Amino acid sequence: MIIAAIYFSIFHQLGNPPLKQWDESRLGVNALEMMERNSWIVSYFLGEPDHWNTKPTLVPDLQIVSMRLFGISEFSLRFPVALFAALTVLLVYFVSKWLFN
């Protein structure tokens, strides 16, 4: 039951809607440029180091791995975040089940 709920709420149609204009597309461009430059530390936007998003590059790094596994698509950009969202749901489910029986 929980797996079906996770699938239909998180993974169903993951690659279907277009990318959102701000954060999602900007992180996607960061990941693409980092992949082209083989850079795992510095994020780039329009050929220059990106000073707009100064967070550590975990999400773009995971998106690079996903793009290398699945190809460049909306699905591969969203898959790492969806995977960790599903793992978070499972963690909350099992901890709640253990605590409250």
PDB file of N, CA and C in Angstrom:
ATOM      1  N   MET A   1       0.825  -1.205   0.000  1.00  0.00           N
ATOM      2  CA  MET A   1       0.000   0.000   0.000  1.00  0.00           C
ATOM      3  C   MET A   1       0.865   1.263   0.000  1.00  0.00           C
ATOM      4  N   ILE A   2       1.891   1.285   0.861  1.00  0.00           N
ATOM      5  CA  ILE A   2       2.747   2.466   0.946  1.00  0.00           C
ATOM      6  C   ILE A   2       3.539   2.652  -0.353  1.00  0.00           C
ATOM      7  N   ILE A   3       3.945   1.545  -0.981  1.00  0.00           N
ATOM      8  CA  ILE A   3       4.695   1.633  -2.233  1.00  0.00           C
ATOM      9  C   ILE A   3       3.818   2.220  -3.343  1.00  0.00           C
ATOM     10  N   ALA A   4       2.565   1.812  -3.403  1.00  0.00           N
ATOM     11  CA  ALA A   4       1.647   2.366  -4.402  1.00  0.00           C
ATOM     12  C   ALA A   4       1.422   3.854  -4.155  1.00  0.00           C
ATOM     13  N   ALA A   5       1.278   4.240  -2.902  1.00  0.00           N
ATOM     14  CA  ALA A   5       1.090   5.653  -2.576  1.00  0.00           C
ATOM     15  C   ALA A   5       2.320   6.469  -2.960  1.00  0.00           C
ATOM     16  N   ILE A   6       3.501   5.926  -2.713  1.00  0.00           N
ATOM     17  CA  ILE A   6       4.741   6.619  -3.092  1.00  0.00           C
ATOM     18  C   ILE A   6       4.826   6.737  -4.609  1.00  0.00           C
ATOM     19  N   TYR A   7       4.537   5.648  -5.295  1.00  0.00           N
ATOM     20  CA  TYR A   7       4.646   5.684  -6.754  1.00  0.00           C
ATOM     21  C   TYR A   7       3.697   6.726  -7.357  1.00  0.00           C
ATOM     22  N   PHE A   8       2.430   6.675  -6.967  1.00  0.00           N
ATOM     23  CA  PHE A   8       1.459   7.581  -7.596  1.00  0.00           C
ATOM     24  C   PHE A   8       1.609   9.028  -7.134  1.00  0.00           C
ATOM     25  N   SER A   9       2.139   9.258  -5.953  1.00  0.00           N
ATOM     26  CA  SER A   9       2.291  10.641  -5.494  1.00  0.00           C
ATOM     27  C   SER A   9       3.636  11.263  -5.880  1.00  0.00           C
ATOM     28  N   ILE A  10       4.655  10.428  -6.111  1.00  0.00           N
ATOM     29  CA  ILE A  10       5.978  10.985  -6.384  1.00  0.00           C
ATOM     30  C   ILE A  10       6.483  10.647  -7.782  1.00  0.00           C
ATOM     31  N   PHE A  11       6.426   9.378  -8.176  1.00  0.00           N
ATOM     32  CA  PHE A  11       7.089   8.946  -9.403  1.00  0.00           C
ATOM     33  C   PHE A  11       6.208   8.948 -10.653  1.00  0.00           C
ATOM     34  N   HIS A  12       4.909   8.859 -10.502  1.00  0.00           N
ATOM     35  CA  HIS A  12       4.020   8.804 -11.666  1.00  0.00           C
ATOM     36  C   HIS A  12       4.117  10.103 -12.460  1.00  0.00           C
ATOM     37  N   GLN A  13       4.387   9.992 -13.750  1.00  0.00           N
ATOM     38  CA  GLN A  13       4.512  11.141 -14.653  1.00  0.00           C
ATOM     39  C   GLN A  13       5.653  12.082 -14.237  1.00  0.00           C
ATOM     40  N   LEU A  14       6.731  11.528 -13.707  1.00  0.00           N
ATOM     41  CA  LEU A  14       7.842  12.345 -13.212  1.00  0.00           C
ATOM     42  C   LEU A  14       8.486  13.182 -14.319  1.00  0.00           C
ATOM     43  N   GLY A  15       8.602  12.640 -15.509  1.00  0.00           N
ATOM     44  CA  GLY A  15       9.246  13.378 -16.589  1.00  0.00           C
ATOM     45  C   GLY A  15       8.294  14.108 -17.514  1.00  0.00           C
ATOM     46  N   ASN A  16       7.006  14.125 -17.186  1.00  0.00           N
ATOM     47  CA  ASN A  16       6.016  14.661 -18.110  1.00  0.00           C
ATOM     48  C   ASN A  16       5.891  16.182 -18.098  1.00  0.00           C
ATOM     49  N   PRO A  17       5.646  16.841 -16.965  1.00  0.00           N
ATOM     50  CA  PRO A  17       5.485  18.298 -17.061  1.00  0.00           C
ATOM     51  C   PRO A  17       6.817  18.979 -17.364  1.00  0.00           C
ATOM     52  N   PRO A  18       6.788  20.113 -18.071  1.00  0.00           N
ATOM     53  CA  PRO A  18       8.042  20.826 -18.352  1.00  0.00           C
ATOM     54  C   PRO A  18       8.670  21.351 -17.066  1.00  0.00           C
ATOM     55  N   LEU A  19       9.944  21.679 -17.156  1.00  0.00           N
ATOM     56  CA  LEU A  19      10.664  22.182 -15.987  1.00  0.00           C
ATOM     57  C   LEU A  19      10.091  23.521 -15.541  1.00  0.00           C
ATOM     58  N   LYS A  20      10.075  23.738 -14.245  1.00  0.00           N
ATOM     59  CA  LYS A  20       9.642  25.026 -13.705  1.00  0.00           C
ATOM     60  C   LYS A  20      10.722  26.065 -14.018  1.00  0.00           C
ATOM     61  N   GLN A  21      10.312  27.301 -14.139  1.00  0.00           N
ATOM     62  CA  GLN A  21      11.197  28.327 -14.664  1.00  0.00           C
ATOM     63  C   GLN A  21      12.379  28.648 -13.747  1.00  0.00           C
ATOM     64  N   TRP A  22      12.215  28.662 -12.457  1.00  0.00           N
ATOM     65  CA  TRP A  22      13.274  29.213 -11.622  1.00  0.00           C
ATOM     66  C   TRP A  22      14.219  28.153 -11.096  1.00  0.00           C
ATOM     67  N   ASP A  23      14.009  27.641  -9.924  1.00  0.00           N
ATOM     68  CA  ASP A  23      14.987  26.766  -9.282  1.00  0.00           C
ATOM     69  C   ASP A  23      15.241  25.491 -10.063  1.00  0.00           C
ATOM     70  N   GLU A  24      14.194  24.852 -10.518  1.00  0.00           N
ATOM     71  CA  GLU A  24      14.361  23.557 -11.178  1.00  0.00           C
ATOM     72  C   GLU A  24      15.172  23.685 -12.468  1.00  0.00           C
ATOM     73  N   SER A  25      14.862  24.664 -13.274  1.00  0.00           N
ATOM     74  CA  SER A  25      15.586  24.817 -14.533  1.00  0.00           C
ATOM     75  C   SER A  25      17.002  25.339 -14.300  1.00  0.00           C
ATOM     76  N   ARG A  26      17.172  26.190 -13.313  1.00  0.00           N
ATOM     77  CA  ARG A  26      18.518  26.724 -13.038  1.00  0.00           C
ATOM     78  C   ARG A  26      19.443  25.624 -12.535  1.00  0.00           C
ATOM     79  N   LEU A  27      18.938  24.783 -11.634  1.00  0.00           N
ATOM     80  CA  LEU A  27      19.757  23.658 -11.169  1.00  0.00           C
ATOM     81  C   LEU A  27      20.024  22.675 -12.303  1.00  0.00           C
ATOM     82  N   GLY A  28      19.091  22.532 -13.217  1.00  0.00           N
ATOM     83  CA  GLY A  28      19.314  21.687 -14.383  1.00  0.00           C
ATOM     84  C   GLY A  28      20.427  22.220 -15.268  1.00  0.00           C
ATOM     85  N   VAL A  29      20.440  23.529 -15.499  1.00  0.00           N
ATOM     86  CA  VAL A  29      21.514  24.142 -16.289  1.00  0.00           C
ATOM     87  C   VAL A  29      22.836  23.999 -15.554  1.00  0.00           C
ATOM     88  N   ASN A  30      22.832  24.193 -14.227  1.00  0.00           N
ATOM     89  CA  ASN A  30      24.050  23.979 -13.442  1.00  0.00           C
ATOM     90  C   ASN A  30      24.575  22.569 -13.647  1.00  0.00           C
ATOM     91  N   ALA A  31      23.697  21.583 -13.554  1.00  0.00           N
ATOM     92  CA  ALA A  31      24.106  20.184 -13.697  1.00  0.00           C
ATOM     93  C   ALA A  31      24.645  19.907 -15.100  1.00  0.00           C
ATOM     94  N   LEU A  32      23.972  20.438 -16.134  1.00  0.00           N
ATOM     95  CA  LEU A  32      24.449  20.229 -17.509  1.00  0.00           C
ATOM     96  C   LEU A  32      25.831  20.831 -17.727  1.00  0.00           C
ATOM     97  N   GLU A  33      26.019  22.058 -17.249  1.00  0.00           N
ATOM     98  CA  GLU A  33      27.317  22.702 -17.442  1.00  0.00           C
ATOM     99  C   GLU A  33      28.401  22.035 -16.607  1.00  0.00           C
ATOM    100  N   MET A  34      28.058  21.580 -15.409  1.00  0.00           N
ATOM    101  CA  MET A  34      29.032  20.855 -14.592  1.00  0.00           C
ATOM    102  C   MET A  34      29.412  19.542 -15.263  1.00  0.00           C
ATOM    103  N   MET A  35      28.437  18.875 -15.883  1.00  0.00           N
ATOM    104  CA  MET A  35      28.704  17.619 -16.572  1.00  0.00           C
ATOM    105  C   MET A  35      29.605  17.854 -17.790  1.00  0.00           C
ATOM    106  N   GLU A  36      29.342  18.923 -18.534  1.00  0.00           N
ATOM    107  CA  GLU A  36      30.171  19.236 -19.704  1.00  0.00           C
ATOM    108  C   GLU A  36      31.610  19.561 -19.312  1.00  0.00           C
ATOM    109  N   ARG A  37      31.782  20.236 -18.174  1.00  0.00           N
ATOM    110  CA  ARG A  37      33.115  20.642 -17.732  1.00  0.00           C
ATOM    111  C   ARG A  37      33.787  19.594 -16.853  1.00  0.00           C
ATOM    112  N   ASN A  38      33.070  18.540 -16.503  1.00  0.00           N
ATOM    113  CA  ASN A  38      33.566  17.512 -15.583  1.00  0.00           C
ATOM    114  C   ASN A  38      33.924  18.129 -14.231  1.00  0.00           C
ATOM    115  N   SER A  39      33.141  19.073 -13.790  1.00  0.00           N
ATOM    116  CA  SER A  39      33.343  19.763 -12.517  1.00  0.00           C
ATOM    117  C   SER A  39      32.356  19.218 -11.498  1.00  0.00           C
ATOM    118  N   TRP A  40      32.862  18.754 -10.357  1.00  0.00           N
ATOM    119  CA  TRP A  40      31.998  18.202  -9.308  1.00  0.00           C
ATOM    120  C   TRP A  40      31.906  19.141  -8.109  1.00  0.00           C
ATOM    121  N   ILE A  41      32.598  20.271  -8.148  1.00  0.00           N
ATOM    122  CA  ILE A  41      32.604  21.179  -6.994  1.00  0.00           C
ATOM    123  C   ILE A  41      32.013  22.533  -7.329  1.00  0.00           C
ATOM    124  N   VAL A  42      32.444  23.128  -8.427  1.00  0.00           N
ATOM    125  CA  VAL A  42      31.995  24.466  -8.806  1.00  0.00           C
ATOM    126  C   VAL A  42      30.815  24.339  -9.764  1.00  0.00           C
ATOM    127  N   SER A  43      29.711  25.010  -9.443  1.00  0.00           N
ATOM    128  CA  SER A  43      28.568  25.013 -10.357  1.00  0.00           C
ATOM    129  C   SER A  43      28.693  26.204 -11.304  1.00  0.00           C
ATOM    130  N   TYR A  44      28.252  25.997 -12.545  1.00  0.00           N
ATOM    131  CA  TYR A  44      28.365  27.009 -13.587  1.00  0.00           C
ATOM    132  C   TYR A  44      26.991  27.363 -14.120  1.00  0.00           C
ATOM    133  N   PHE A  45      26.867  28.611 -14.571  1.00  0.00           N
ATOM    134  CA  PHE A  45      25.664  29.068 -15.256  1.00  0.00           C
ATOM    135  C   PHE A  45      26.101  30.004 -16.372  1.00  0.00           C
ATOM    136  N   LEU A  46      25.714  29.682 -17.602  1.00  0.00           N
ATOM    137  CA  LEU A  46      26.078  30.452 -18.789  1.00  0.00           C
ATOM    138  C   LEU A  46      27.597  30.608 -18.924  1.00  0.00           C
ATOM    139  N   GLY A  47      28.325  29.545 -18.603  1.00  0.00           N
ATOM    140  CA  GLY A  47      29.764  29.516 -18.800  1.00  0.00           C
ATOM    141  C   GLY A  47      30.599  30.129 -17.697  1.00  0.00           C
ATOM    142  N   GLU A  48      29.970  30.674 -16.675  1.00  0.00           N
ATOM    143  CA  GLU A  48      30.710  31.294 -15.577  1.00  0.00           C
ATOM    144  C   GLU A  48      30.314  30.633 -14.265  1.00  0.00           C
ATOM    145  N   PRO A  49      31.203  30.703 -13.259  1.00  0.00           N
ATOM    146  CA  PRO A  49      30.823  30.158 -11.950  1.00  0.00           C
ATOM    147  C   PRO A  49      29.542  30.824 -11.446  1.00  0.00           C
ATOM    148  N   ASP A  50      28.640  30.015 -10.901  1.00  0.00           N
ATOM    149  CA  ASP A  50      27.325  30.499 -10.481  1.00  0.00           C
ATOM    150  C   ASP A  50      27.401  31.039  -9.057  1.00  0.00           C
ATOM    151  N   HIS A  51      27.155  32.326  -8.915  1.00  0.00           N
ATOM    152  CA  HIS A  51      27.147  32.953  -7.587  1.00  0.00           C
ATOM    153  C   HIS A  51      25.736  33.144  -7.061  1.00  0.00           C
ATOM    154  N   TRP A  52      24.746  32.779  -7.845  1.00  0.00           N
ATOM    155  CA  TRP A  52      23.353  32.905  -7.424  1.00  0.00           C
ATOM    156  C   TRP A  52      22.986  31.809  -6.440  1.00  0.00           C
ATOM    157  N   ASN A  53      23.419  30.601  -6.723  1.00  0.00           N
ATOM    158  CA  ASN A  53      23.140  29.461  -5.853  1.00  0.00           C
ATOM    159  C   ASN A  53      24.458  29.022  -5.234  1.00  0.00           C
ATOM    160  N   THR A  54      24.704  29.423  -3.997  1.00  0.00           N
ATOM    161  CA  THR A  54      25.988  29.144  -3.359  1.00  0.00           C
ATOM    162  C   THR A  54      25.930  27.957  -2.406  1.00  0.00           C
ATOM    163  N   LYS A  55      24.869  27.154  -2.493  1.00  0.00           N
ATOM    164  CA  LYS A  55      24.761  25.962  -1.661  1.00  0.00           C
ATOM    165  C   LYS A  55      25.730  24.898  -2.156  1.00  0.00           C
ATOM    166  N   PRO A  56      26.058  23.921  -1.309  1.00  0.00           N
ATOM    167  CA  PRO A  56      26.872  22.804  -1.806  1.00  0.00           C
ATOM    168  C   PRO A  56      26.175  22.115  -2.976  1.00  0.00           C
ATOM    169  N   THR A  57      26.950  21.492  -3.827  1.00  0.00           N
ATOM    170  CA  THR A  57      26.437  21.013  -5.107  1.00  0.00           C
ATOM    171  C   THR A  57      25.907  19.587  -5.063  1.00  0.00           C
ATOM    172  N   LEU A  58      25.295  19.153  -3.982  1.00  0.00           N
ATOM    173  CA  LEU A  58      24.806  17.778  -3.890  1.00  0.00           C
ATOM    174  C   LEU A  58      23.727  17.488  -4.928  1.00  0.00           C
ATOM    175  N   VAL A  59      22.734  18.355  -5.055  1.00  0.00           N
ATOM    176  CA  VAL A  59      21.649  18.103  -6.010  1.00  0.00           C
ATOM    177  C   VAL A  59      22.173  18.087  -7.449  1.00  0.00           C
ATOM    178  N   PRO A  60      22.938  19.076  -7.896  1.00  0.00           N
ATOM    179  CA  PRO A  60      23.471  18.965  -9.258  1.00  0.00           C
ATOM    180  C   PRO A  60      24.379  17.745  -9.454  1.00  0.00           C
ATOM    181  N   ASP A  61      25.143  17.369  -8.432  1.00  0.00           N
ATOM    182  CA  ASP A  61      25.988  16.176  -8.551  1.00  0.00           C
ATOM    183  C   ASP A  61      25.146  14.926  -8.750  1.00  0.00           C
ATOM    184  N   LEU A  62      24.077  14.795  -7.989  1.00  0.00           N
ATOM    185  CA  LEU A  62      23.186  13.644  -8.156  1.00  0.00           C
ATOM    186  C   LEU A  62      22.458  13.695  -9.494  1.00  0.00           C
ATOM    187  N   GLN A  63      22.139  14.890  -9.967  1.00  0.00           N
ATOM    188  CA  GLN A  63      21.513  15.023 -11.276  1.00  0.00           C
ATOM    189  C   GLN A  63      22.476  14.618 -12.389  1.00  0.00           C
ATOM    190  N   ILE A  64      23.758  14.904 -12.226  1.00  0.00           N
ATOM    191  CA  ILE A  64      24.755  14.482 -13.211  1.00  0.00           C
ATOM    192  C   ILE A  64      24.802  12.960 -13.287  1.00  0.00           C
ATOM    193  N   VAL A  65      24.822  12.304 -12.139  1.00  0.00           N
ATOM    194  CA  VAL A  65      24.818  10.835 -12.115  1.00  0.00           C
ATOM    195  C   VAL A  65      23.556  10.310 -12.795  1.00  0.00           C
ATOM    196  N   SER A  66      22.431  10.909 -12.480  1.00  0.00           N
ATOM    197  CA  SER A  66      21.164  10.491 -13.076  1.00  0.00           C
ATOM    198  C   SER A  66      21.151  10.723 -14.590  1.00  0.00           C
ATOM    199  N   MET A  67      21.693  11.854 -15.041  1.00  0.00           N
ATOM    200  CA  MET A  67      21.733  12.124 -16.480  1.00  0.00           C
ATOM    201  C   MET A  67      22.660  11.154 -17.199  1.00  0.00           C
ATOM    202  N   ARG A  68      23.723  10.733 -16.534  1.00  0.00           N
ATOM    203  CA  ARG A  68      24.614   9.757 -17.160  1.00  0.00           C
ATOM    204  C   ARG A  68      23.966   8.376 -17.207  1.00  0.00           C
ATOM    205  N   LEU A  69      23.103   8.068 -16.248  1.00  0.00           N
ATOM    206  CA  LEU A  69      22.410   6.773 -16.247  1.00  0.00           C
ATOM    207  C   LEU A  69      21.227   6.750 -17.206  1.00  0.00           C
ATOM    208  N   PHE A  70      20.410   7.797 -17.196  1.00  0.00           N
ATOM    209  CA  PHE A  70      19.138   7.806 -17.926  1.00  0.00           C
ATOM    210  C   PHE A  70      19.120   8.717 -19.159  1.00  0.00           C
ATOM    211  N   GLY A  71      20.171   9.486 -19.383  1.00  0.00           N
ATOM    212  CA  GLY A  71      20.173  10.446 -20.485  1.00  0.00           C
ATOM    213  C   GLY A  71      19.644  11.797 -20.003  1.00  0.00           C
ATOM    214  N   ILE A  72      19.798  12.788 -20.831  1.00  0.00           N
ATOM    215  CA  ILE A  72      19.393  14.150 -20.468  1.00  0.00           C
ATOM    216  C   ILE A  72      17.901  14.301 -20.732  1.00  0.00           C
ATOM    217  N   SER A  73      17.135  14.465 -19.651  1.00  0.00           N
ATOM    218  CA  SER A  73      15.683  14.617 -19.762  1.00  0.00           C
ATOM    219  C   SER A  73      15.145  15.212 -18.468  1.00  0.00           C
ATOM    220  N   GLU A  74      13.869  15.573 -18.496  1.00  0.00           N
ATOM    221  CA  GLU A  74      13.220  16.065 -17.289  1.00  0.00           C
ATOM    222  C   GLU A  74      13.223  14.984 -16.205  1.00  0.00           C
ATOM    223  N   PHE A  75      12.992  13.743 -16.626  1.00  0.00           N
ATOM    224  CA  PHE A  75      12.978  12.634 -15.670  1.00  0.00           C
ATOM    225  C   PHE A  75      14.310  12.533 -14.932  1.00  0.00           C
ATOM    226  N   SER A  76      15.418  12.585 -15.669  1.00  0.00           N
ATOM    227  CA  SER A  76      16.718  12.417 -15.019  1.00  0.00           C
ATOM    228  C   SER A  76      17.057  13.588 -14.106  1.00  0.00           C
ATOM    229  N   LEU A  77      16.536  14.779 -14.388  1.00  0.00           N
ATOM    230  CA  LEU A  77      16.770  15.906 -13.490  1.00  0.00           C
ATOM    231  C   LEU A  77      15.944  15.791 -12.206  1.00  0.00           C
ATOM    232  N   ARG A  78      14.764  15.217 -12.313  1.00  0.00           N
ATOM    233  CA  ARG A  78      13.878  15.124 -11.147  1.00  0.00           C
ATOM    234  C   ARG A  78      14.076  13.843 -10.338  1.00  0.00           C
ATOM    235  N   PHE A  79      14.670  12.814 -10.940  1.00  0.00           N
ATOM    236  CA  PHE A  79      14.752  11.511 -10.283  1.00  0.00           C
ATOM    237  C   PHE A  79      15.486  11.539  -8.939  1.00  0.00           C
ATOM    238  N   PRO A  80      16.656  12.190  -8.793  1.00  0.00           N
ATOM    239  CA  PRO A  80      17.323  12.159  -7.481  1.00  0.00           C
ATOM    240  C   PRO A  80      16.470  12.753  -6.361  1.00  0.00           C
ATOM    241  N   VAL A  81      15.803  13.851  -6.630  1.00  0.00           N
ATOM    242  CA  VAL A  81      14.958  14.469  -5.606  1.00  0.00           C
ATOM    243  C   VAL A  81      13.762  13.573  -5.288  1.00  0.00           C
ATOM    244  N   ALA A  82      13.175  12.971  -6.318  1.00  0.00           N
ATOM    245  CA  ALA A  82      12.046  12.062  -6.103  1.00  0.00           C
ATOM    246  C   ALA A  82      12.481  10.831  -5.318  1.00  0.00           C
ATOM    247  N   LEU A  83      13.655  10.311  -5.617  1.00  0.00           N
ATOM    248  CA  LEU A  83      14.164   9.145  -4.895  1.00  0.00           C
ATOM    249  C   LEU A  83      14.335   9.449  -3.410  1.00  0.00           C
ATOM    250  N   PHE A  84      14.928  10.584  -3.082  1.00  0.00           N
ATOM    251  CA  PHE A  84      15.116  10.932  -1.679  1.00  0.00           C
ATOM    252  C   PHE A  84      13.805  11.314  -1.002  1.00  0.00           C
ATOM    253  N   ALA A  85      12.850  11.839  -1.759  1.00  0.00           N
ATOM    254  CA  ALA A  85      11.519  12.079  -1.190  1.00  0.00           C
ATOM    255  C   ALA A  85      10.859  10.752  -0.826  1.00  0.00           C
ATOM    256  N   ALA A  86      10.981   9.759  -1.704  1.00  0.00           N
ATOM    257  CA  ALA A  86      10.422   8.432  -1.423  1.00  0.00           C
ATOM    258  C   ALA A  86      11.106   7.793  -0.224  1.00  0.00           C
ATOM    259  N   LEU A  87      12.425   7.925  -0.143  1.00  0.00           N
ATOM    260  CA  LEU A  87      13.146   7.376   1.015  1.00  0.00           C
ATOM    261  C   LEU A  87      12.741   8.075   2.311  1.00  0.00           C
ATOM    262  N   THR A  88      12.471   9.364   2.242  1.00  0.00           N
ATOM    263  CA  THR A  88      12.005  10.099   3.419  1.00  0.00           C
ATOM    264  C   THR A  88      10.631   9.598   3.858  1.00  0.00           C
ATOM    265  N   VAL A  89       9.737   9.383   2.909  1.00  0.00           N
ATOM    266  CA  VAL A  89       8.408   8.853   3.233  1.00  0.00           C
ATOM    267  C   VAL A  89       8.532   7.480   3.883  1.00  0.00           C
ATOM    268  N   LEU A  90       9.385   6.619   3.316  1.00  0.00           N
ATOM    269  CA  LEU A  90       9.580   5.290   3.900  1.00  0.00           C
ATOM    270  C   LEU A  90      10.178   5.366   5.298  1.00  0.00           C
ATOM    271  N   LEU A  91      11.135   6.259   5.498  1.00  0.00           N
ATOM    272  CA  LEU A  91      11.742   6.425   6.818  1.00  0.00           C
ATOM    273  C   LEU A  91      10.707   6.873   7.840  1.00  0.00           C
ATOM    274  N   VAL A  92       9.909   7.866   7.488  1.00  0.00           N
ATOM    275  CA  VAL A  92       8.862   8.347   8.398  1.00  0.00           C
ATOM    276  C   VAL A  92       7.845   7.249   8.671  1.00  0.00           C
ATOM    277  N   TYR A  93       7.483   6.488   7.650  1.00  0.00           N
ATOM    278  CA  TYR A  93       6.515   5.396   7.814  1.00  0.00           C
ATOM    279  C   TYR A  93       7.043   4.342   8.789  1.00  0.00           C
ATOM    280  N   PHE A  94       8.264   3.866   8.565  1.00  0.00           N
ATOM    281  CA  PHE A  94       8.784   2.796   9.407  1.00  0.00           C
ATOM    282  C   PHE A  94       9.118   3.260  10.818  1.00  0.00           C
ATOM    283  N   VAL A  95       9.598   4.476  10.975  1.00  0.00           N
ATOM    284  CA  VAL A  95       9.851   4.995  12.326  1.00  0.00           C
ATOM    285  C   VAL A  95       8.531   5.198  13.069  1.00  0.00           C
ATOM    286  N   SER A  96       7.520   5.701  12.382  1.00  0.00           N
ATOM    287  CA  SER A  96       6.203   5.867  13.011  1.00  0.00           C
ATOM    288  C   SER A  96       5.610   4.511  13.396  1.00  0.00           C
ATOM    289  N   LYS A  97       5.769   3.549  12.514  1.00  0.00           N
ATOM    290  CA  LYS A  97       5.263   2.208  12.805  1.00  0.00           C
ATOM    291  C   LYS A  97       5.991   1.602  14.009  1.00  0.00           C
ATOM    292  N   TRP A  98       7.288   1.827  14.088  1.00  0.00           N
ATOM    293  CA  TRP A  98       8.078   1.305  15.197  1.00  0.00           C
ATOM    294  C   TRP A  98       7.739   2.019  16.513  1.00  0.00           C
ATOM    295  N   LEU A  99       7.580   3.351  16.461  1.00  0.00           N
ATOM    296  CA  LEU A  99       7.295   4.124  17.679  1.00  0.00           C
ATOM    297  C   LEU A  99       5.874   3.914  18.201  1.00  0.00           C
ATOM    298  N   PHE A 100       4.914   3.916  17.298  1.00  0.00           N
ATOM    299  CA  PHE A 100       3.524   3.898  17.711  1.00  0.00           C
ATOM    300  C   PHE A 100       2.858   2.539  17.554  1.00  0.00           C
ATOM    301  N   ASN A 101       3.560   1.616  16.943  1.00  0.00           N
ATOM    302  CA  ASN A 101       3.095   0.250  16.743  1.00  0.00           C
ATOM    303  C   ASN A 101       1.655   0.226  16.339  1.00  0.00           C
TER     304      ASN A 101
END
